[in-house]
Structure formats: structure tokens, C-alpha cells
Amino acid sequence: MATVRFYALQEAQSRKPVKIEYPEKKTSDYFAVNVFDKRKMLEYLSKDAFDGVMDCIDKGQRMDRRLAEQVAVGMKAWAMDMGATYYSHWFSPLTDGTAEKHDAFIDFSGSGGVIESFPGKLLVQQEPDASSFPSGGIRNTFEARGYTAWDPSSPAFVLDRTLCIPTIFVAYTGEALDFKTPLLKALSAIDKAATDVCQYFDKDVSKVWAALGWEQEYFLVDEALFNARPDLSACGRTLVGHQSAKDQQLEDQYFAAIPERVSSFMREVEVEGYRLGIPIKTRHNEVAPNQYELAPIFEECNLAVDHNMLVMDIMKKIARRHGFRVLFHEKPFNGINGSGKHNNWSLFTNTGINLLSPGAKPKTNTQFLAFLVCTLNAVYKHQDLIRASIVSAGNCHRLGANEAPPLIISAFVGHMLSEMLDDLETRVTNKKMTPDEKTELKLDVGKIPEIMLDNTDRNRTSPFAFVGNRFEFRAVGAPANCASAMIALNTAVAQELKEFKKDADKLIDKGIKKDEAIFQVIREFIIKSKNVRFEGNSYGEDWQKEAPKRGLTNISNVIEALDAYTSEKSKKLFVENKVFTERELEARTEVRYENYGKKVQIESRILASIALNQIVPTAIDYQTRLIENVQGLKELFGNDFKEIASGRLELIRQISEHTSAIKAMVNEMTEERKSANKIEEIREKAYEYSIKVFPFFEKIRFHIDRLERIVDNEMWPLPKYTELLFTR
Ligand code: ADP
Ligand code: MG
């Protein structure tokens, strides 16, 4: 009997690279053609309307109805010229993906036919039924409406002949049900706080924007093989599978030549991405087989987040045209690297200065130091919140597994900068500096860029690393909406910048000169945040021992890690900075608990069905064959058969042991699930799943993976790791 795996392999191995049409033009000729950007606005909007939109973007304001009417007319005309017949508000609910509800541009004309219509009120606001999105108890069933409203700072675009309008998504009562709403608030908080600090150094600074450059890792798996694996199809990761004899141990994958089927997929993603205005810049093979990375040039944080969500959407779509499925799961395969999404973050002023890049002058360098120490302090103080922002059912498999940062949040700045901070700590004191001391200090601070140029050391094991002109937050999971991490980080840094200013102003009020006051506060922040700086190997066991002594926590249980969202400290931070209300924060955390519990529940069910309906029956079939063989040997050799059949007898016994263990454990796991399901309280239920159900996964898998090595290859029902990882 041929297995599903057999047909899947036949299909996968005969697949050819898809020939794609390369655009005839240069990238710059068609970049952003599908985006209603400034150029198109200038063409399709009146001067007044254009200025109005720009004003809304610059000031982060909502649009009034009159302006909206004007913009809607222009936007519709452009979209129709692009062939669009539908429009949709496009938003990020609290799921892993995006949401869109399409409506056609039509309305009755009043004289029998239809006309193309798109009223301004539908541009700025719509009221989708919110009842089927996660809300953490915010929406009542009697008030299930939510509304979406255009975020003009992220431009509309046409995708598949549909005009997509990036929007926020909030409950009718005003609470956020999405990622964008709080992100915009966090970005506004850091804008205000950072601009205030910049005022010490440069009066021309009136705006600071956060930059985000994400690096997206992913796996590609042949679609036929993917479909033959219920675990991949339903959970996005393999729940069973013996490691491939060869995978990444020869380190021959990273940056290796890109297979043709894959490069044609990548090329199509890039072309589509360019049309949508996504500045895709980098592509390469990653460490694990069939693992790749895609990264654009960094952009303003809100736009970068939207572009990341959009890229993941189009990658999923395009992969299927190439007979692939793309896996964004943080850990699709045991034993090889999982996928992360590095978030490169920095802050820019309207005057074009990167505040996290050492400047050419002592003054800009002092400013750089101020922002550096505020960031370090934010990461130290809010380490638990920052961890909460990135943990998930999937990410817990990757973090701390010697391939990605551990669950201890520390920061790396490189040893030269670290020495510089230590030096400042000893040289600056509360006493008044002599003019000579001051000059010398400023000169030394001015030397930072030179020092760093020669010493761009990198530490790959740190979760939060300074890399010369930005921080790279490496603990974010590949499928995550970057907004979650960016909300926590930007809000925490905003708060520290406010504290910085408060402390400096206090000293200045006491009559201390501005530059000295700033140095004193920098020193104070260096001392306060010292414990978070770690230059060593974050993967090492020593660090696990040392971190707690420094007041750094290490929480590996996802539910316990998520608890930090609603700690008094986090609530205070978010409420004071007007990013979340307490209720929003609690609701959101509840969504995360629930999401975790449900994911573990689904995985547990899938694992049980694979085990009982696919693996155990196959193993028994094979065992029956062995038994028949042994019986034949007995007929032939009489009493001597035992010696001749000893190997087979041993296998028969092993199969019985493994299948019995599997059955017993699946039963136990099912019982645990049943008792967890009786718990009403959402956090408690999810926690029960984390400590009672989850631990069975590895144990059951162990026996299944053993059976994979015993059972005849021809009979094995699931595509094996080697096939999943090397078919391309
Ligand atoms: P690496 O793999 O060495 O970390 P990549 O080139 O793959 O580097 O990705 C680096 C990412 O960081 C890119 O998205 C890049 O645009 C982004 N980046 C560079 N400078 C900054 C900055 N100042 N702020 C934010 N992101 C940045
Ligand atoms: Mg990087």
C-alpha cells in the first residue's frame, strides 16, 4: 500500500521552478506604483486636500469629514485607475495576522443601474462587527460593534484589485482591539519625551521618530509534503519527526547559493513588495536547511510594522504559486534553528540626526550618551515587560535553546562603549568640574565614533544588542506583530527620557550648569542600569547563575512571563504614558493567555491524532509483518529460530513498548486536557495547559521518533525531516 507520503514525495520531487516574468523596468521605475503615496496624492487631490492630509500625518491628527470627502474622491479615482473594484479597511486585530473586509465600490444610481461610490465617511470610519475578534472581554455581546478608522500615516495601497486602507481598530467604547492604536500612542509618547531631551542640545528639533528595520526569517516547505503533515498544516510546526542525519551541522547553509525554486519565489515577493512600496533589500539562506531571511531598509516604525504584516501576507500567497508553504513558526523543526525577527530600532530627529549613533561633535555625542543610557535603563527597569511583549506558545521553543537569546533580558553595548561608560562613572561626580576637566571629558566623549569604528564587536547571543547605530532586539518571534515589542520598548524608553529630563532640570534649577547637569544625570543612569549590561555569552550556564544576582529575572513559563503585563509597574508605565488604560492592558493580557492555552490545546489534539491514528497503526502493521516473519522462521528452523530471529524479536518487543507508552501517555494527556477545560478562569486554564498538558509533548514525541527509526521506511506515513528540509 502506498502511503500519502509516497504520493506527496512524488509530487514534490517532480516540481519545477516557476518561471516568473521579470518587470522590464528598473525597480525605481515601478517602486510603490500600487501605493497612494504623496506623489499620487499630489496628482489626485486638490492642493487644499493634500495639505490637509500632510497636516494630519505630521500632527498625528484625525481627519474631519469635509477633508475626508475630498480625499475619498481622489483615492477612489486613483484606485479605479489601478483597476480596483473593491475597497477594504485593513487592520491588525489581536490575532497573528491581518484582517480585511471587502466592499465593492458600487451603489444604486437611482435610475436603475449602479454607480461607483465610495463616500468619505467610509474612508475615515467603518463599523465592522467586532464580535468574532479576540477582545479579552472588552466587547459585550450587546455592543459588539467596533470601528476602524484610517491611519493617514500609513498610505493606502491596491492589492489584488482591492483598495486597502490601513486602519486602527477599536471597540465602540473606545478601547483598542488592535496593535496599531497603542503603537501610535507609544510612538507619540517617545516623540514628545525625546524631543524634550533633544531641546537641551538643539533647539531646532521639533519631532523624533522611531525607526524599525526588521529581519524576517522563515522556512519554505514543499506544499505536498506540508499537506501530508497534519502537524505542519494545523500548528505550523512539526510535533514529531526524527532529526535528519544531516541538517545544519556542517554550517553549509548560511549564505549558500539560493536554490532556483526558492529564488524565483523570492523574486516574485520582491517585485510585489516593491510595487507596494516595501523597500526590500536583503535576501539570503539562513542557518537551517530550507530556512531563509528577507529584510527591507528600515522605515518609520508604524509604517515598518504595516509593511512587515503585508510582506508576511504576500509571502503566504506567493509561496503557494510556487508549490511552497511558508512557515513563520518560531520553531518548526526540533534540533535545528528556529525563526526570529530581529527588530533593529533607533530614533531620528526631524533634523536628520540618529540619536543612537555617535555623532561627530562632543555635543551630539553627549546627546547620544543620554539616549543610550535612557535605553539601557528602560530595558533594565522594564525587563519583565519587554519579555512579556515577545513570549508566546511558539517563541518559548526557540528562546533559550542555544540558538536564540535566553529569557533573561540583558543588553550588550560592546566592550569599548562599556569601558567608556565605566570611565564616565568614575570621572563625573557631584562636585563641580574645573573647566579643564570639563574640556577633557568632552574631548574624550567626542572620540567615541573613532573608538567604535575600529571596534564594531558583535555579540550574537545577546537579546538586546547595540550594533553601532541602533539596538537590535533579537528575541522577537518570526510570526509576531513587531508592534507588540515596539509598544513596550518605545513606551519604556519614553518614560526614562522623561525621568532623565526631570532629573536634569532639577539640577539646573539648583544652579548647576546645563552641561554638567546632563553629565551628572548620565552618570546616575549609568550606575542605575549597570546590571543590565552583559558582554559575555548569554547562552552559557554561567550567565543563568549570574543573572539573578544582578536582579535580572529568567522566566521560562509563558503564562508567568505574561503576568508582567499587568504588574503595578507596567500598569503605571502604560497608563502614565497614555498608551493603554488598565482595562485595555488586562484585556490584552487575557487575549494572550487565551491564545497560549488554545494553541497548546490544538497541538495536543493534533499530536494525539497523529499518534493514535497514524503512528501506532503503522507500527502495529510493521510489527505484524515481523511476527509473521518470526513465525515462518520458527516453522523452518524449529527450536533454533530464537537465535536466528533474536533481532526481530527485540524489535517486536520494542514496538510494543513504544506503542503502549504512546497510548498510555496520550490517554493521560487527554485527561489533563479535560480537567483543564473545566477551569473557567482564563489565566488559570492557560497555566494548567502550560504545566499539565504541554510537558507531554516531548515525552510522547520521544517514542514516536524512536518508532520512526524502527519501522520500514516505505510504510512510514509522515514526510520525514530530510524530505521536508531538503526538497526545494
Ligand atoms: P544584520 O544581519 O547584519 O543585522 P541586515 O542588513 O540583515 O543586518 O539588517 C539590518 C536591518 O537594520 C535592516 O533592516 C536595516 O535597514 C536596519 N537598520 C540599519 N540602520 C538602522 C537604524 N539606524 N535604525 C533602525 N534600523 C536600521
Ligand atoms: Mg541583524
Coordinates of N, CA, C and O in Angstrom, one line a residue, residues 369-427:
L369 N 25.0 59.7 24.3 CA 25.1 59.0 25.6 C 23.8 59.1 26.4 O 23.4 58.1 27.0
A370 N 23.2 60.3 26.3 CA 21.9 60.4 27.1 C 20.9 59.4 26.6 O 20.3 58.7 27.4
F371 N 20.8 59.3 25.3 CA 19.8 58.3 24.7 C 20.2 56.9 25.0 O 19.4 56.0 25.3
L372 N 21.5 56.6 24.9 CA 22.0 55.3 25.2 C 21.6 54.8 26.6 O 21.1 53.8 26.8
V373 N 21.9 55.7 27.6 CA 21.7 55.3 29.0 C 20.2 55.2 29.3 O 19.8 54.4 30.1
C374 N 19.4 56.1 28.7 CA 18.0 56.0 28.9 C 17.5 54.7 28.4 O 16.6 54.0 29.0
T375 N 18.0 54.3 27.2 CA 17.5 53.0 26.7 C 17.9 51.8 27.6 O 17.1 50.9 27.9
L376 N 19.2 51.9 28.0 CA 19.7 50.8 28.9 C 18.8 50.7 30.2 O 18.5 49.7 30.7
N377 N 18.5 51.9 30.7 CA 17.8 51.9 31.9 C 16.3 51.4 31.7 O 15.8 50.8 32.6
A378 N 15.8 51.8 30.6 CA 14.4 51.3 30.3 C 14.4 49.8 30.2 O 13.5 49.1 30.7
V379 N 15.4 49.2 29.6 CA 15.5 47.8 29.4 C 15.6 47.1 30.8 O 15.1 46.1 31.0
Y380 N 16.4 47.7 31.6 CA 16.7 47.2 32.9 C 15.4 47.2 33.8 O 14.9 46.2 34.3
K381 N 14.8 48.4 33.8 CA 13.7 48.6 34.7 C 12.5 47.8 34.2 O 11.7 47.3 35.0
H382 N 12.3 47.7 32.9 CA 11.1 47.0 32.4 C 11.4 45.7 31.7 O 10.8 45.3 30.8
Q383 N 12.5 45.1 32.2 CA 12.9 43.8 31.6 C 11.7 42.8 31.5 O 11.5 42.1 30.6
D384 N 10.9 42.8 32.6 CA 9.8 41.8 32.6 C 8.7 42.1 31.6 O 8.2 41.2 31.0
L385 N 8.5 43.4 31.4 CA 7.5 43.8 30.4 C 8.0 43.5 29.0 O 7.3 43.0 28.1
I386 N 9.3 43.8 28.8 CA 9.9 43.6 27.5 C 9.8 42.1 27.1 O 9.5 41.7 26.0
R387 N 10.1 41.2 28.1 CA 10.0 39.8 27.9 C 8.5 39.4 27.6 O 8.2 38.7 26.7
A388 N 7.6 40.0 28.4 CA 6.2 39.7 28.2 C 5.8 40.1 26.7 O 4.9 39.4 26.1
S389 N 6.4 41.1 26.2 CA 6.0 41.6 24.9 C 6.4 40.6 23.8 O 5.9 40.7 22.7
I390 N 7.2 39.6 24.1 CA 7.7 38.7 23.0 C 7.5 37.2 23.2 O 7.7 36.4 22.4
V391 N 7.0 36.9 24.4 CA 6.8 35.4 24.7 C 5.5 35.0 24.0 O 4.5 35.7 23.8
S392 N 5.5 33.7 23.6 CA 4.3 33.1 23.0 C 4.4 31.6 23.1 O 5.5 31.1 23.4
A393 N 3.4 30.9 22.7 CA 3.5 29.5 22.7 C 4.6 29.0 21.8 O 5.3 28.0 22.1
G394 N 4.8 29.7 20.7 CA 5.8 29.3 19.7 C 7.2 29.7 20.1 O 8.2 29.0 20.1
N395 N 7.3 31.0 20.6 CA 8.6 31.5 20.9 C 9.3 30.8 22.1 O 10.5 30.9 22.2
C396 N 8.5 30.2 22.9 CA 9.2 29.5 24.1 C 10.0 28.3 23.7 O 10.9 27.9 24.4
H397 N 9.8 27.8 22.5 CA 10.6 26.7 22.0 C 12.0 27.2 21.5 O 12.9 26.5 21.4
R398 N 12.0 28.5 21.1 CA 13.2 29.0 20.5 C 14.1 29.7 21.5 O 15.3 29.5 21.5
L399 N 13.5 30.5 22.3 CA 14.3 31.3 23.2 C 15.0 30.4 24.3 O 14.3 29.5 24.8
G400 N 16.2 30.6 24.5 CA 16.9 29.8 25.5 C 17.3 28.5 25.0 O 17.8 27.6 25.8
A401 N 17.2 28.2 23.7 CA 17.5 26.9 23.2 C 18.9 26.9 22.5 O 19.1 26.1 21.6
N402 N 19.8 27.8 22.9 CA 21.1 27.8 22.4 C 21.2 28.2 20.9 O 22.2 27.9 20.2
E403 N 20.2 28.9 20.4 CA 20.2 29.3 19.1 C 19.7 30.7 19.0 O 19.8 31.5 18.1
A404 N 19.0 31.1 20.1 CA 18.4 32.4 20.2 C 18.7 32.9 21.7 O 19.0 32.1 22.5
P405 N 18.5 34.2 21.9 CA 18.8 34.7 23.3 C 17.9 33.9 24.3 O 16.8 33.4 24.0
P406 N 18.4 33.9 25.5 CA 17.6 33.3 26.6 C 16.5 34.2 27.1 O 16.4 35.3 26.6
L407 N 15.8 33.7 28.0 CA 14.7 34.5 28.5 C 15.1 35.5 29.6 O 14.3 36.1 30.3
I408 N 16.4 35.7 29.7 CA 17.0 36.7 30.6 C 17.2 38.0 29.7 O 17.9 37.8 28.7
I409 N 16.6 39.1 30.0 CA 16.7 40.3 29.2 C 17.9 41.1 29.7 O 18.0 41.6 30.8
S410 N 19.0 41.1 28.8 CA 20.2 41.9 29.1 C 20.5 42.7 27.9 O 19.9 42.5 26.8
A411 N 21.5 43.6 28.0 CA 21.8 44.4 26.9 C 23.3 44.4 26.7 O 24.1 44.3 27.6
F412 N 23.7 44.4 25.4 CA 25.1 44.4 25.1 C 25.5 45.7 24.4 O 24.8 46.2 23.5
V413 N 26.6 46.3 24.8 CA 27.0 47.6 24.1 C 28.4 47.5 23.5 O 28.8 48.4 22.8
G414 N 29.0 46.4 23.6 CA 30.4 46.3 23.1 C 31.4 46.7 24.1 O 31.1 47.6 24.9
H415 N 32.6 46.2 24.1 CA 33.5 46.4 25.3 C 34.0 47.8 25.3 O 34.3 48.4 26.3
M416 N 34.2 48.5 24.1 CA 34.7 49.8 24.1 C 33.8 50.8 24.7 O 34.1 51.6 25.6
L417 N 32.5 50.7 24.3 CA 31.5 51.6 24.8 C 31.3 51.3 26.3 O 31.0 52.2 27.1
S418 N 31.4 50.0 26.7 CA 31.2 49.6 28.0 C 32.3 50.3 28.9 O 32.0 50.8 30.0
E419 N 33.5 50.2 28.4 CA 34.6 50.9 29.2 C 34.4 52.4 29.3 O 34.7 53.0 30.3
M420 N 33.9 52.9 28.2 CA 33.6 54.4 28.2 C 32.6 54.7 29.3 O 32.7 55.7 30.0
L421 N 31.5 53.9 29.4 CA 30.5 54.2 30.4 C 31.1 54.0 31.8 O 30.9 54.8 32.7
D422 N 31.9 53.0 32.0 CA 32.6 52.8 33.3 C 33.5 54.0 33.6 O 33.5 54.4 34.8
D423 N 34.2 54.5 32.6 CA 35.1 55.6 32.8 C 34.3 56.8 33.2 O 34.7 57.5 34.1
L424 N 33.2 57.1 32.5 CA 32.4 58.3 32.9 C 31.9 58.2 34.3 O 31.8 59.2 35.0
E425 N 31.5 56.9 34.7 CA 31.0 56.7 36.0 C 32.0 57.2 37.1 O 31.6 57.8 38.1
T426 N 33.3 57.0 36.8 CA 34.3 57.4 37.8 C 34.7 58.8 37.7 O 35.0 59.5 38.7
R427 N 34.7 59.3 36.5 CA 35.2 60.7 36.3 C 34.2 61.8 36.6 O 34.6 62.8 37.1

